[in-house]
Coordinates of C-alpha atoms in Angstrom, one line a residue:
M5 CA -146.1 131.3 8.6
K6 CA -147.6 130.9 5.1
Q7 CA -144.6 128.7 4.2
Y8 CA -145.4 126.3 7.1
I9 CA -149.0 126.1 6.1
F10 CA -148.0 125.5 2.5
L11 CA -145.5 122.8 3.6
I12 CA -148.1 121.1 5.8
L13 CA -150.6 121.1 2.9
V14 CA -148.0 119.6 0.5
I15 CA -147.2 116.9 3.0
I16 CA -150.9 116.1 3.6
L17 CA -151.5 116.0 -0.1
F18 CA -148.4 113.8 -0.7
V19 CA -149.3 111.4 2.1
S20 CA -153.0 111.2 1.1
S21 CA -152.2 110.6 -2.6
C22 CA -149.9 107.6 -2.0
K23 CA -151.3 104.4 -3.4
Q24 CA -152.5 102.2 -0.6
E25 CA -152.3 98.5 -1.3
K26 CA -155.6 96.7 -0.8
I27 CA -155.4 93.4 0.9
A28 CA -157.9 90.9 -0.3
P29 CA -159.9 89.2 2.4
K30 CA -158.9 85.7 3.1
K31 CA -161.3 83.1 1.8
P32 CA -162.8 80.9 4.5
N33 CA -162.4 77.2 4.6
I34 CA -165.7 75.4 4.4
L35 CA -166.3 72.0 6.1
W36 CA -169.8 70.8 5.2
L37 CA -170.9 67.9 7.4
V38 CA -174.1 66.2 6.2
T39 CA -176.0 63.4 7.9
E40 CA -179.0 61.6 6.6
D41 CA -182.1 60.4 8.5
M42 CA -180.9 61.7 11.7
G43 CA -183.3 64.3 13.0
H44 CA -182.3 67.0 15.5
Y45 CA -181.1 64.6 18.3
I46 CA -177.8 66.2 19.1
P47 CA -176.8 68.8 21.7
S48 CA -176.0 71.4 19.0
F49 CA -179.8 71.5 18.3
G50 CA -180.8 71.6 21.9
D51 CA -181.3 67.9 22.6
S52 CA -179.4 66.2 25.5
T53 CA -180.2 62.6 24.6
I54 CA -176.5 61.9 23.6
V55 CA -173.2 63.6 24.3
T56 CA -171.1 64.7 21.3
P57 CA -168.1 66.6 22.7
H58 CA -166.2 67.0 19.4
L59 CA -169.2 67.8 17.3
S60 CA -170.5 70.2 20.0
K61 CA -167.1 72.0 20.1
L62 CA -167.1 72.3 16.3
A63 CA -170.6 73.6 16.3
S64 CA -169.8 76.2 19.0
E65 CA -167.0 77.6 16.8
G66 CA -168.9 77.4 13.5
V67 CA -172.3 78.1 12.1
I68 CA -175.4 76.1 12.9
Y69 CA -178.5 76.2 10.6
P70 CA -181.3 75.2 12.9
N71 CA -184.2 75.8 10.5
L72 CA -183.6 73.7 7.5
Y73 CA -186.2 72.1 5.4
S74 CA -185.9 69.4 2.7
T75 CA -186.7 70.1 -0.9
S76 CA -187.8 66.5 -1.3
G77 CA -189.1 63.6 0.8
V78 CA -186.3 61.3 -0.4
C79 CA -182.5 61.4 -0.3
A80 CA -181.1 61.7 -3.8
P81 CA -183.3 64.5 -5.0
S82 CA -182.5 66.3 -1.8
R83 CA -178.7 65.8 -2.5
A84 CA -179.3 67.3 -6.0
A85 CA -180.6 70.4 -4.3
I86 CA -177.7 70.5 -1.8
A87 CA -175.2 70.0 -4.6
T88 CA -176.6 72.7 -7.0
G89 CA -178.6 75.1 -4.8
M90 CA -181.6 74.5 -7.0
Y91 CA -184.9 72.8 -6.6
P92 CA -184.7 69.2 -8.0
S93 CA -187.9 69.7 -10.0
S94 CA -186.2 72.7 -11.8
I95 CA -183.3 70.5 -13.1
G96 CA -185.1 67.2 -13.7
A97 CA -183.8 65.4 -10.6
N98 CA -187.1 65.2 -8.6
H99 CA -188.0 61.5 -9.3
M100 CA -186.3 59.0 -7.0
R101 CA -184.2 56.1 -8.5
T102 CA -184.6 56.8 -12.1
T103 CA -182.0 54.3 -13.1
S104 CA -182.9 51.3 -11.1
Y105 CA -185.9 49.0 -10.5
S106 CA -187.1 49.6 -14.0
E107 CA -188.0 45.9 -14.4
V108 CA -190.3 46.2 -11.4
T109 CA -191.8 49.5 -12.1
G110 CA -192.0 49.1 -15.9
L111 CA -190.6 52.6 -16.4
P112 CA -187.7 53.1 -18.7
K113 CA -184.3 53.9 -17.2
Y114 CA -183.3 57.5 -17.4
G115 CA -180.9 59.8 -15.6
A116 CA -181.5 63.4 -14.8
V117 CA -179.5 65.7 -17.1
P118 CA -179.4 69.2 -15.6
P119 CA -179.3 72.1 -18.1
P120 CA -175.8 73.1 -19.0
E121 CA -176.0 76.4 -17.1
V122 CA -176.6 74.5 -13.8
K123 CA -173.3 74.1 -11.9
M124 CA -172.6 72.3 -8.7
I125 CA -171.6 74.5 -5.8
S126 CA -168.2 72.8 -5.8
E127 CA -167.6 73.8 -9.4
L128 CA -168.4 77.4 -8.6
L129 CA -166.0 77.3 -5.7
R130 CA -163.2 75.6 -7.7
K131 CA -163.5 78.5 -10.2
Q132 CA -162.8 80.8 -7.2
G133 CA -159.6 78.9 -6.3
Y134 CA -161.0 76.5 -3.7
Y135 CA -159.8 72.9 -3.4
C136 CA -162.9 70.8 -3.3
T137 CA -163.3 67.3 -1.9
N138 CA -166.1 64.9 -1.4
N139 CA -165.7 61.6 0.4
Y140 CA -168.7 59.5 0.2
K141 CA -172.0 60.4 -1.6
T142 CA -172.3 61.2 -5.3
D143 CA -175.9 60.1 -5.8
Y144 CA -177.4 63.4 -6.9
Q145 CA -179.9 61.8 -9.4
F146 CA -177.4 63.0 -12.0
K147 CA -173.9 62.0 -12.8
P148 CA -171.5 64.7 -11.3
P149 CA -169.4 66.4 -14.0
V150 CA -165.7 65.8 -14.0
T151 CA -165.2 69.4 -13.0
A152 CA -167.2 68.9 -9.7
W153 CA -164.4 67.9 -7.4
D154 CA -160.6 67.9 -7.1
E155 CA -161.0 64.7 -5.2
S156 CA -164.1 62.5 -4.8
R157 CA -163.4 59.2 -3.1
P158 CA -163.8 57.6 0.3
Y159 CA -160.6 59.1 1.8
A160 CA -160.5 62.4 -0.1
H161 CA -159.0 65.1 2.1
W162 CA -158.4 68.9 2.1
R163 CA -154.8 68.2 3.3
N164 CA -153.9 67.4 -0.3
R165 CA -154.5 71.0 -1.4
E166 CA -151.8 73.6 -2.2
K167 CA -150.3 75.6 0.7
D168 CA -152.7 78.3 1.8
Q169 CA -155.3 77.3 -0.7
P170 CA -158.9 77.5 0.7
F171 CA -160.9 74.3 0.8
F172 CA -164.5 73.2 0.5
T173 CA -165.0 69.6 1.9
S174 CA -168.3 67.8 1.8
I175 CA -168.5 64.8 4.1
F176 CA -171.7 62.8 4.1
Y177 CA -172.5 60.5 7.0
S178 CA -175.2 57.8 6.5
I179 CA -176.8 57.5 9.9
C180 CA -180.2 56.1 10.5
F181 CA -182.0 56.1 13.8
L182 CA -185.0 53.8 13.9

């Protein structure tokens, strides 16, 4: 009887001491759809003014953030906040159109230059192996660094990534309801 108990203990010890391979969790793909000057007039936010079957299906399968607030009252500084996750005033991007209309305003042209430790979200994701694309807006009140995107052009697409590589795609739609 003692031999059987000893044998069972040895088997348990052997099985429990085997190295188990840990499987890394799969990184999610991120599709970031952004519209400007739109308000909450779509079914995903509870309004029935218009019908958006494809957008509604996408929203039902994804994540909706119904309580968003802008960091700025104008577009480009808000995009700076979206792109970096930081308040525009903390990175020098809070003043609108710093490189245009200087002859009208009398102000010298200048562009925001975020501190070197400030990284765009796409840069951080690229360091984690993501394929990052942007296909429209790059007006962040600062010039995006060359390390910001794998592709940044009107028809940039996640389909150009490596097989099984996770992606982050930012698509800005300029929509204005008057």
